[in-house]
Coordinates of C-alpha atoms in Angstrom, one line a residue:
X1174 CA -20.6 3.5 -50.5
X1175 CA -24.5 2.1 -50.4
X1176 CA -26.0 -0.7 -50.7
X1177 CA -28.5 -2.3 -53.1
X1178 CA -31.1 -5.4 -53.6
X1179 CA -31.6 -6.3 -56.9
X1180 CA -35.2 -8.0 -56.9
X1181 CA -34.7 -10.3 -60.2
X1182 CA -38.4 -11.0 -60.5
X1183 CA -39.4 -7.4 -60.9
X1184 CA -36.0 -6.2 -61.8
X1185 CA -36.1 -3.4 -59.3
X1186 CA -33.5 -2.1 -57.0
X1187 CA -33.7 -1.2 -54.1
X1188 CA -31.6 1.0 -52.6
X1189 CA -30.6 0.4 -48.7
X1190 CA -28.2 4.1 -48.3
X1191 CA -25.2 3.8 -46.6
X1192 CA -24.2 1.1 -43.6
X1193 CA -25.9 2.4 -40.8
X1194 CA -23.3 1.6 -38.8
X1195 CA -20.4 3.7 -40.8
X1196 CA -19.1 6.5 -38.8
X1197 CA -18.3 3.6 -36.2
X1198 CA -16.5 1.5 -38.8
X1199 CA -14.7 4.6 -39.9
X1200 CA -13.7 5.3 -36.5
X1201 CA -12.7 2.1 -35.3
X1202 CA -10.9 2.0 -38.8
X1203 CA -9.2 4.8 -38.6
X1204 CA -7.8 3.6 -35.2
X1205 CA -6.0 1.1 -36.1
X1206 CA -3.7 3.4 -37.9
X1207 CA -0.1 2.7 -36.5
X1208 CA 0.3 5.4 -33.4
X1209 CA 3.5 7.1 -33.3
X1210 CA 5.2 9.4 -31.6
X1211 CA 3.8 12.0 -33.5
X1212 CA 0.8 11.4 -32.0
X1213 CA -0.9 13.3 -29.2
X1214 CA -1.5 11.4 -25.8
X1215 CA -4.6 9.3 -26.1
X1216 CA -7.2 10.6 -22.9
X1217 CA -7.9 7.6 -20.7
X1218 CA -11.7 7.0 -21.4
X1219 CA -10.9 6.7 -25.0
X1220 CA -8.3 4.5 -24.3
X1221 CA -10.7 2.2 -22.4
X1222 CA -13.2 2.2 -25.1
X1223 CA -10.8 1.0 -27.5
X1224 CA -9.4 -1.5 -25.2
X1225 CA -13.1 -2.7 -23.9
X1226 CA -13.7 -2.8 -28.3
X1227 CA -10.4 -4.8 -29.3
X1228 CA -11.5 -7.6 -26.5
X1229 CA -14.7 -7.9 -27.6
X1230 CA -13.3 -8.5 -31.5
X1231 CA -11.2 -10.9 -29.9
X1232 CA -13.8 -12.9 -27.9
X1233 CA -16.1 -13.4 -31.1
X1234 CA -12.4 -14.2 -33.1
X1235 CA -13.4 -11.1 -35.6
X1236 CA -10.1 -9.1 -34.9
X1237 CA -8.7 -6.5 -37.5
X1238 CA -5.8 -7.2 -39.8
X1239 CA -2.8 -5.9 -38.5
X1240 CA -0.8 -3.4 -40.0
X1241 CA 2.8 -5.5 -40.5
X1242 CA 4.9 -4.3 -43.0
X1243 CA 8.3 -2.4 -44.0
X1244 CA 6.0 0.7 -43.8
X1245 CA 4.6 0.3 -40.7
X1246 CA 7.8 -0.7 -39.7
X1247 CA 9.9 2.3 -40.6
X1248 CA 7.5 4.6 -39.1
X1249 CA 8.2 3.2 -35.9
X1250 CA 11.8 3.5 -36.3
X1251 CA 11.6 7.5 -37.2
X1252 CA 8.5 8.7 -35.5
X1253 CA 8.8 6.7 -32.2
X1254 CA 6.5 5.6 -29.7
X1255 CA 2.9 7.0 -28.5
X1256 CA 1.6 4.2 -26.6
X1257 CA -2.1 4.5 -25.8
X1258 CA -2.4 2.3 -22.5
X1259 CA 0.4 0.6 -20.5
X1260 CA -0.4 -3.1 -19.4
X1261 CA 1.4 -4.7 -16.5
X1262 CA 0.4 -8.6 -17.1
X1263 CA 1.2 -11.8 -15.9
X1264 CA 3.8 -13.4 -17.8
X1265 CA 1.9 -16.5 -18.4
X1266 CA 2.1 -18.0 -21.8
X1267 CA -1.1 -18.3 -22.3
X1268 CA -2.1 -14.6 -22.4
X1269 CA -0.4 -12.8 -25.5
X1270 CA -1.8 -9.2 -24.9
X1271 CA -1.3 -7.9 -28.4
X1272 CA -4.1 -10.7 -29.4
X1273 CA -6.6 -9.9 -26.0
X1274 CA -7.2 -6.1 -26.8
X1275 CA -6.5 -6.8 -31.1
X1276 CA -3.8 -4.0 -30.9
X1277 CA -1.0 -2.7 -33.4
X1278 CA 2.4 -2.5 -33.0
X1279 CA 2.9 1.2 -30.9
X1280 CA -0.6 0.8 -28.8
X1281 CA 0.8 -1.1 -26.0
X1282 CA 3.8 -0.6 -23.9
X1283 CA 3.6 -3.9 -21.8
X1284 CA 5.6 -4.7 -18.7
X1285 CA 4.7 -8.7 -18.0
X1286 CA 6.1 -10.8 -14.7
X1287 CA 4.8 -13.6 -12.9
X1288 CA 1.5 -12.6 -11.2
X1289 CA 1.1 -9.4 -12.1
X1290 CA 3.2 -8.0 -9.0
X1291 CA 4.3 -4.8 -8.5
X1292 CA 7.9 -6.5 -7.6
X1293 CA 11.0 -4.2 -6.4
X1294 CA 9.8 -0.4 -4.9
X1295 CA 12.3 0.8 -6.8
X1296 CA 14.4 -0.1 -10.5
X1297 CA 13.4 -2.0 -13.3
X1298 CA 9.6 -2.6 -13.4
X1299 CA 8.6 0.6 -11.6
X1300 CA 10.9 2.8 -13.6
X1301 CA 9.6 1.0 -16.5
X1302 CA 6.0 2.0 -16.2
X1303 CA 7.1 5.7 -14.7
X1304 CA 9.1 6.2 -18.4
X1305 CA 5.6 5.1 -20.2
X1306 CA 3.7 8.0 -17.9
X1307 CA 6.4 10.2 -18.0
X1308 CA 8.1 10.5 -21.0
X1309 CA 5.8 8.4 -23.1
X1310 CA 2.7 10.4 -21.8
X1311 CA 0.2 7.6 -21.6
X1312 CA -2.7 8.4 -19.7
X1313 CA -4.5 4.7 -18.6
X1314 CA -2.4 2.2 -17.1
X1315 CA -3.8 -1.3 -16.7
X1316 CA -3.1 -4.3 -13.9
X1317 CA -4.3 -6.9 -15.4
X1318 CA -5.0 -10.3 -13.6
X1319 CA -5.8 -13.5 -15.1
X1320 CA -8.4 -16.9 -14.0
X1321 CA -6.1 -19.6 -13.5
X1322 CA -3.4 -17.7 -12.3
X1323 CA -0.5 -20.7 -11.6
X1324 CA 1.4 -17.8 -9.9
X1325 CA -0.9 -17.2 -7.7
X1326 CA -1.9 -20.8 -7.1
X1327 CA 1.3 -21.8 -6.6
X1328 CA 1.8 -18.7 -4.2
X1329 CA -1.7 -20.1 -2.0
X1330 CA -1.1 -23.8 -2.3
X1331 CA 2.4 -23.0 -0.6
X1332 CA 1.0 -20.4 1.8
X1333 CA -2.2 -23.1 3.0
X1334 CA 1.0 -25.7 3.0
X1335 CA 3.1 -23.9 5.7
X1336 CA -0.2 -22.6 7.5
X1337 CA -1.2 -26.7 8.1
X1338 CA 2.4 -28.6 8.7
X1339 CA 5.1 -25.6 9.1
X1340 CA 6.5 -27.0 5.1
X1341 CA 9.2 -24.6 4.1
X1342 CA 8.1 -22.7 1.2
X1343 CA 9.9 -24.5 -1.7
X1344 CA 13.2 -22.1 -2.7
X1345 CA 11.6 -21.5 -6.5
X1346 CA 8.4 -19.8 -5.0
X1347 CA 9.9 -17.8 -2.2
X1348 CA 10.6 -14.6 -3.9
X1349 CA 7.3 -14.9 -5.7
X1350 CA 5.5 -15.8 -3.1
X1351 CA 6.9 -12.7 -0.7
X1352 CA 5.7 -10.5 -3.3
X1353 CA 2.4 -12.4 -3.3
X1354 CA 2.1 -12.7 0.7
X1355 CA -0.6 -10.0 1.3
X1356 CA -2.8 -11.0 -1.5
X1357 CA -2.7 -14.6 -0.7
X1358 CA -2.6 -14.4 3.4
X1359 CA -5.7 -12.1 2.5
X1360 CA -8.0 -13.9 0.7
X1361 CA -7.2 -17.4 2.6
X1362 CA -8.5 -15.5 5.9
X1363 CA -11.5 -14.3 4.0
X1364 CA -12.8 -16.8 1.5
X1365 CA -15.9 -17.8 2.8
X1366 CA -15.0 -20.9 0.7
X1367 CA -12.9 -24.4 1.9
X1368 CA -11.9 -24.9 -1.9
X1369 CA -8.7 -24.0 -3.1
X1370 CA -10.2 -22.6 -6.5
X1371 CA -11.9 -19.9 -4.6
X1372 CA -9.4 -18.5 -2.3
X1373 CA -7.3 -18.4 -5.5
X1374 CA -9.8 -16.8 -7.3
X1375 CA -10.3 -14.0 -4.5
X1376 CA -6.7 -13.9 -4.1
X1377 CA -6.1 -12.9 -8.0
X1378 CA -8.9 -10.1 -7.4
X1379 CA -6.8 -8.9 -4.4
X1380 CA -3.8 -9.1 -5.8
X1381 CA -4.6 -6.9 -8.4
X1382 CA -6.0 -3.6 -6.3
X1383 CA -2.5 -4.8 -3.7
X1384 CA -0.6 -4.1 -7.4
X1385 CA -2.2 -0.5 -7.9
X1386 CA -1.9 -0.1 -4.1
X1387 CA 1.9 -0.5 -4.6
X1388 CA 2.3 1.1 -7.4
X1389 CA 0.7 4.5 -6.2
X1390 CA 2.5 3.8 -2.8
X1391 CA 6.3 3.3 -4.3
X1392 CA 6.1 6.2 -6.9
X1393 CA 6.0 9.8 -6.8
X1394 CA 5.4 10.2 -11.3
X1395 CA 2.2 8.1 -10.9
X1396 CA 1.1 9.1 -7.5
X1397 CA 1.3 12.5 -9.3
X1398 CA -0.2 11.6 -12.5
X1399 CA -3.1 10.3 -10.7
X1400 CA -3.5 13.2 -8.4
X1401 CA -3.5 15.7 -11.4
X1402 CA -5.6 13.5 -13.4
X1403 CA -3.1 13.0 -16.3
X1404 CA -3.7 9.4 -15.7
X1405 CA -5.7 6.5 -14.7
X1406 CA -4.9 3.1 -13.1
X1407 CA -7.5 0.3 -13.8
X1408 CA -7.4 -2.9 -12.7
X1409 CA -8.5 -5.7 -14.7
X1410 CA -8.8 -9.9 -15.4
X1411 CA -8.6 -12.2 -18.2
X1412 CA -10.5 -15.3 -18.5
X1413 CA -8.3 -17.7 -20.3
X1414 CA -11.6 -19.6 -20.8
X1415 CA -13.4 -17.0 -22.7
X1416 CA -11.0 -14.5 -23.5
X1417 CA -13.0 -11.8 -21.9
X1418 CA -11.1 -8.8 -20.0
X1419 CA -13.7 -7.7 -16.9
X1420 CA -12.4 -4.2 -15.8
X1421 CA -12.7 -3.3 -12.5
X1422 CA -12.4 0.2 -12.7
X1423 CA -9.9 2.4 -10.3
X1424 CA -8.8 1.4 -6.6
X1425 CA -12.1 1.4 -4.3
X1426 CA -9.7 3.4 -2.2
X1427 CA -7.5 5.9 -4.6
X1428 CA -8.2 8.7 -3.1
X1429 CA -7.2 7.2 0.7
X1430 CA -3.9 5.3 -1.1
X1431 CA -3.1 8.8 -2.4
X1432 CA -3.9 10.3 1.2
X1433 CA -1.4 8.1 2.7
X1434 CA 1.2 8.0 0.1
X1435 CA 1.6 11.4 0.3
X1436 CA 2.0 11.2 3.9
X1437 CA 4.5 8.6 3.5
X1438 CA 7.4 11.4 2.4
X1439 CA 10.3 12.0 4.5
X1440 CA 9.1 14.6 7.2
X1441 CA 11.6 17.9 8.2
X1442 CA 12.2 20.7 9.6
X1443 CA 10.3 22.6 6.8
X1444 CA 7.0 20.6 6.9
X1445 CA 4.4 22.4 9.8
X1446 CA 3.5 20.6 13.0
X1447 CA 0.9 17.4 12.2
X1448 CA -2.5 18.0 14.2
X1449 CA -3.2 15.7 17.0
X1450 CA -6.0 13.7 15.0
X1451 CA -4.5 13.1 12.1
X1452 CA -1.3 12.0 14.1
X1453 CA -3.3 9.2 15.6
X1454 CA -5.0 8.2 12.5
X1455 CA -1.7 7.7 11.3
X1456 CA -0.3 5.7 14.1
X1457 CA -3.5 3.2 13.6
X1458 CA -3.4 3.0 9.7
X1459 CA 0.6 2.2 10.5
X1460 CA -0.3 -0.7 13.3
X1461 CA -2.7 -1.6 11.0
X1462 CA -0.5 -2.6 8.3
X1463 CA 2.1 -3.9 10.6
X1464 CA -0.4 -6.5 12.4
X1465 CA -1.1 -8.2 8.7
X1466 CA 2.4 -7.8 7.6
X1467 CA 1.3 -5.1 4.8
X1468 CA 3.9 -2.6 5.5
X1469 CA 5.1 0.1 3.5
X1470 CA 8.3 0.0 1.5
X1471 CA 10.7 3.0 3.4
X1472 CA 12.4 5.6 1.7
X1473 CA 15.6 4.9 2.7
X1474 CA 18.2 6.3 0.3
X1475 CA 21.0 9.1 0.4
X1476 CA 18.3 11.7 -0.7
X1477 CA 16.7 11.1 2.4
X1478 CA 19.5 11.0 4.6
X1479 CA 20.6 14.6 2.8
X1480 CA 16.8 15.8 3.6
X1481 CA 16.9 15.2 7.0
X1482 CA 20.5 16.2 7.8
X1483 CA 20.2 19.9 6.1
X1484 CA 16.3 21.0 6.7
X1485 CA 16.3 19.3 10.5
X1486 CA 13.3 17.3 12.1
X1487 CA 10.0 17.5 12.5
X1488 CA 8.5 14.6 13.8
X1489 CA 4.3 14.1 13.8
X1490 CA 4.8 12.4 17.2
X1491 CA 6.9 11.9 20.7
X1492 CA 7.0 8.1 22.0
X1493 CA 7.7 6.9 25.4
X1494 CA 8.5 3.3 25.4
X1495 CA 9.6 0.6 26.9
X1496 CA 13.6 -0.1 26.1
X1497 CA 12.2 -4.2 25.5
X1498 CA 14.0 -5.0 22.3
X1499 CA 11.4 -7.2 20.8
X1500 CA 9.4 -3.6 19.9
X1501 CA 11.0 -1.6 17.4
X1502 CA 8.6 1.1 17.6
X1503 CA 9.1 2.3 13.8
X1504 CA 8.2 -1.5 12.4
X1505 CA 4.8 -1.0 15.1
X1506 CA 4.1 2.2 13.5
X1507 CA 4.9 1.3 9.9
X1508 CA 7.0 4.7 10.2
X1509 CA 10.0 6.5 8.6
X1510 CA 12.8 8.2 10.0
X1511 CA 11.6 11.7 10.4
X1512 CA 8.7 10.6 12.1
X1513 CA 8.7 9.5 15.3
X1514 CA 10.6 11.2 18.0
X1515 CA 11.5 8.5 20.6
X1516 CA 11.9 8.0 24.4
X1517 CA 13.0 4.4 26.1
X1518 CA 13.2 3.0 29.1
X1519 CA 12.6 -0.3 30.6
X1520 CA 8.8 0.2 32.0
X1521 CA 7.7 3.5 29.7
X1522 CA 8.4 5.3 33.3
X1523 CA 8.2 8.5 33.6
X1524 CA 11.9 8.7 35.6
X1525 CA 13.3 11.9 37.6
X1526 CA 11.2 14.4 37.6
X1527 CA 13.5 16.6 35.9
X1528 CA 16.5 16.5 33.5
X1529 CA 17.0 14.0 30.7
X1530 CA 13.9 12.1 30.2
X1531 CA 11.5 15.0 30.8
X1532 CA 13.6 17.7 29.0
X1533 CA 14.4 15.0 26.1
X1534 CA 10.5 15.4 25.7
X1535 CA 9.5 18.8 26.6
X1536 CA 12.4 19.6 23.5
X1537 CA 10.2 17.5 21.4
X1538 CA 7.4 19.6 22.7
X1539 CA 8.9 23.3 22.6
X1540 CA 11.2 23.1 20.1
X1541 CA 10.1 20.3 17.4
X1542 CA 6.6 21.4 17.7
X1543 CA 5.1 17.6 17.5
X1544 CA 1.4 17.9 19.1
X1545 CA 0.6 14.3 19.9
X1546 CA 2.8 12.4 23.1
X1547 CA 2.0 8.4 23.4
X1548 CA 2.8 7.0 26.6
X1549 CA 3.2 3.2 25.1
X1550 CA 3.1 0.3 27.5
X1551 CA 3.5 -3.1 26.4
X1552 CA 1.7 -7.1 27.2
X1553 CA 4.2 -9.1 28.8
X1554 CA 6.5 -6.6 29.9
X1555 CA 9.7 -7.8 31.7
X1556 CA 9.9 -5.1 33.9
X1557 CA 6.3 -5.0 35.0
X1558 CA 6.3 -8.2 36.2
X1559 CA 10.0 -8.4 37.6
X1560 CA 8.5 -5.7 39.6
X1561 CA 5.4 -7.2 40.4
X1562 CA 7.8 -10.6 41.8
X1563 CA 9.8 -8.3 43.9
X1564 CA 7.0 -6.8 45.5
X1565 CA 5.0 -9.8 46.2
X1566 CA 8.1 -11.2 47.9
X1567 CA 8.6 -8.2 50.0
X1568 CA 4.8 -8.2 50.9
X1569 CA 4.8 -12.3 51.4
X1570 CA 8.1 -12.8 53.5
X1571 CA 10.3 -9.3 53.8
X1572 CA 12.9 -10.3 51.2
X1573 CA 15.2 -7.4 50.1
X1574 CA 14.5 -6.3 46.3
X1575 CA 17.6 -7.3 44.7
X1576 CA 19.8 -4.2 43.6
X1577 CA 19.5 -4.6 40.1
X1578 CA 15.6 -3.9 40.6
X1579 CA 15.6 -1.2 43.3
X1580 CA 16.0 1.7 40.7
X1581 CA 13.0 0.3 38.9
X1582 CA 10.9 -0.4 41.3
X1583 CA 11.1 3.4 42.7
X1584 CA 9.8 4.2 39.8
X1585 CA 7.2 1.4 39.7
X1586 CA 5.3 1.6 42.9
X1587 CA 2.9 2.8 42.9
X1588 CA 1.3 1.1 39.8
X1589 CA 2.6 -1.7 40.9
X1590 CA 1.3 -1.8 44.5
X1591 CA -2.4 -0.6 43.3
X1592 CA -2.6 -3.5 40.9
X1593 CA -1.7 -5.9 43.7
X1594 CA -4.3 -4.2 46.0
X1595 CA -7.0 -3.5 43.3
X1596 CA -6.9 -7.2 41.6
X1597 CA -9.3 -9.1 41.6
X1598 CA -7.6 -12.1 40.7
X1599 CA -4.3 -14.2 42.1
X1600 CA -2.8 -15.3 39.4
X1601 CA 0.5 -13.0 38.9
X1602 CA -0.4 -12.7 35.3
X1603 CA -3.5 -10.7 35.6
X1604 CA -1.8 -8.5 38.5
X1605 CA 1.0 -7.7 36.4
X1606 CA -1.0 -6.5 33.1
X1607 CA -3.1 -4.4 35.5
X1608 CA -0.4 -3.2 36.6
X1609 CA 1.0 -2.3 32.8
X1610 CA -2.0 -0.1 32.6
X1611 CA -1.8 1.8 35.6
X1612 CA 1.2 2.2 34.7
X1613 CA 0.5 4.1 31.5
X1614 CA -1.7 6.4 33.5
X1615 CA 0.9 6.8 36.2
X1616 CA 3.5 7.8 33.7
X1617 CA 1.2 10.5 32.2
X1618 CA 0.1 11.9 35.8
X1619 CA 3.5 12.5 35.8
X1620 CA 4.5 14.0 33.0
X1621 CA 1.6 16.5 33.6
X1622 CA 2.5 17.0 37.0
X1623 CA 6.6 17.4 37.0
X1624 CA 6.5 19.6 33.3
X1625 CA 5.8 23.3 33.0
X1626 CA 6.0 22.5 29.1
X1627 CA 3.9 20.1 29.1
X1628 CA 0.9 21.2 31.0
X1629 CA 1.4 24.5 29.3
X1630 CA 0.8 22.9 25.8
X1631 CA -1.7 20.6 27.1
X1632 CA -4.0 23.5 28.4
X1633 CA -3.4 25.4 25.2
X1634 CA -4.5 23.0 23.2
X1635 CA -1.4 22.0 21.1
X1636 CA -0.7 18.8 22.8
X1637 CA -2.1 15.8 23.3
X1638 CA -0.9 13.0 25.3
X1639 CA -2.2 9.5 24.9
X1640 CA -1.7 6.1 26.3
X1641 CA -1.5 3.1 24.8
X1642 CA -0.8 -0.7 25.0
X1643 CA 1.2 -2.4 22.6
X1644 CA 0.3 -6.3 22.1

């Protein structure tokens, strides 16, 4: 096919060739041939090309007729389904996907709810998307946000709400706005912004990379996907104004979210002994998401359950707390069972220097093999300063300790009495959280002093034992 100019004052043609533009047009052409499930997975960059071209058609309004007849229809019915992207969109009205990337029927498997969310670890949506990786083979999945979100400003306005005046969040928003709480909490700490529009507008950024976060976090066929490069997750957002999609590309922090996902699999018996370091960079990461109230969904099932009852335990860690019951250590952590091995007692003390406590840990040491030991005081701790009292009073007037504290206070006194000597300060609050630190140290002095096991492993190199002060 060329084309011509017909000059009608000279009467001569001229000839222009072909339309320099035509292996493109055939391409792009040829793509909107209805995919199938005879067709071979599309590879991801290809896939974002012809995404990145369908919204631009549909920006300027020149979008390609559409392929809808019995035909096309039929071929559908016989050949199934070859999806060349998944899209997990907002369900708003406003955003019909089919029209934002100028797609045919079989291009798009689309899984829509309010926000964009990843919404329950497990089921439905998940197991959705895992069918389209899996079994459908598509190799670029896409969270797309939106400008103008009214999930998400719905989600902020009642967030800002309870933060001023304590308002109960209204009962049609709660379960949205629990799957929205990290995004939202986020971006109304950090918008540099007072206006509303702004912290929304960072929070619909947010939520999207919290989607992909979730989404590599709560399953194993994408984690995997990802990890063997048999698929990519993109994030992405709409302008309802212009009808523009801006990608943003993967997760800024895939390869960390894969890190930590992996990690987050039921440990046993079979796995090896966790080195020290990466214990305690687990531990932080774990308090980390537990101080913002990101924590991880826990794989808490019968599979597990079977896992840990027939290949045994292996925990990356042995805790000595205190027995307060306002710290669960596995919510502090952000842990699952398998993974913490734990010691309690009201004070973290170390106890009798031989028997239960001692041999509960030096079995954590010599048998379970775990390499990392927190000693784990806590701020405000009820047996710290119900010593502290009873000392004090002895030291001001000779009263008796009473008998429910004399036990504890053995154990106690010396922390206790160097914090009273060694503060500089009266008040019985600042005594008493010295004295939760030296406590911490007195506790390891004697552990290393009253355990063959443990000064054995220390020396060799295969333990470490930490303190630490829970807030």
């Amino acid at each position: 096919i060329q084309g011509g100019i017909y000059d009608i004052t000279t009467g001569k043609v001229t000839f222009l060739g072909k339309h320099p533009r035509q292996n493109e047009i055939l391409a792009n052409s040829n793509a909107a041939v209805i995919r199938t499930g005879l067709d071979a997975p599309m590879p991801a960059p290809e896939v974002l090309k012809r995404l990145q071209q369908g919204n631009a058609r549909y920006v300027i309004g020149h979008v390609d007729n559409k392929l809808v007849n019995m035909k096309m229809r039929q071929s559908l019915v016989q050949q199934g389904q070859r999806p060349m992207a998944i899209i997990l969109g907002c369900a708003d009205s406003r955003i019909a996907l089919d029209h934002v990337f100028d797609t045919n029927p079989g291009d798009l498997f689309v899984v829509r709810n309010a926000g964009s969310v990843c919404g329950a670890t497990s089921g439905g949506l998940i197991g959705s998307m895992e069918y389209g990786v899996g079994h459908l083979k598509a190799q670029m999945l896409v969270v797309l946000g939106h400008t103008s979100c009214g999930a998400v400003a719905a989600a902020m306005d009642a967030h800002l709400a309870k933060e001023r005046s304590g308002d109960d969040v209204p009962d049609g928003l709660k379960a949205l706005l629990e799957r929205l709480a990290v995004p939202v909490k986020m971006a109304a700490a950090q918008c540099s912004s007072n206006a509303l529009a702004d912290k929304v507008a960072l929070a619909i950024e947010l939520n999207v990379w919290h989607t992909i976060e979730q989404l590599l976090a709560n399953s194993k066929v994408m984690r995997d996907a990802v990890a063997a490069g048999s698929l990519q997750i993109q994030g992405g957002i709409y302008d309802i104004t212009t009808g523009k999609v801006t990608f943003l590309g993967k997760h800024p922090r895939q390869n960390e979210i894969l890190a930590n996902s992996n990690a987050a699999v039921i440990r046993t018996g079979l796995d090896a002994p966790m080195p020290a370091p990466e214990v305690l960079k687990r531990l932080q990461q774990g308090n980390a998401r537990y101080v913002i109230g990101h924590v991880d969904n826990k794989l808490v099932n019968m599979k597990m359950r079977q896992s840990l009852v027939q290949q045994g335990q292996r925990p990356m860690a042995i805790i000595l707390g205190c027995a307060d019951s306002r710290i669960a250590l596995d919510h502090v952590f952000d842990t699952n069972p398998g993974d913490l091995f734990v010691v309690r007692n009201a004070g973290s003390v170390c106890g009798a220097t031989s028997g239960g406590l001692i041999g509960s840990m030096e079995y954590g040491v010599g048998h379970l093999k775990a390499q990392m030991l927190v000693v784990l005081g806590h701020t405000s701790c009820g047996a710290v300063a119900a010593a502290m009292d009873a000392h004090l009073a002895k030291e001001r007037s000779g009263d008796d300790v009473p008998d429910g504290l004399k036990a504890l206070l053995e154990r106690l006194a010396v922390p206790v009495k160097m914090a009273a000597a060694q503060c500089s300060s009266n008040a019985l609050a600042d005594k008493v959280a010295l004295a939760i630190e030296l406590n911490v140290w007195h506790t390891i002095e004697q552990l290393l002093a009253n355990s063959k096991v443990m000064r054995d492993a220390v020396a060799a190199g295969s333990l470490q034992i930490q303190g630490g002060i829970y807030d």
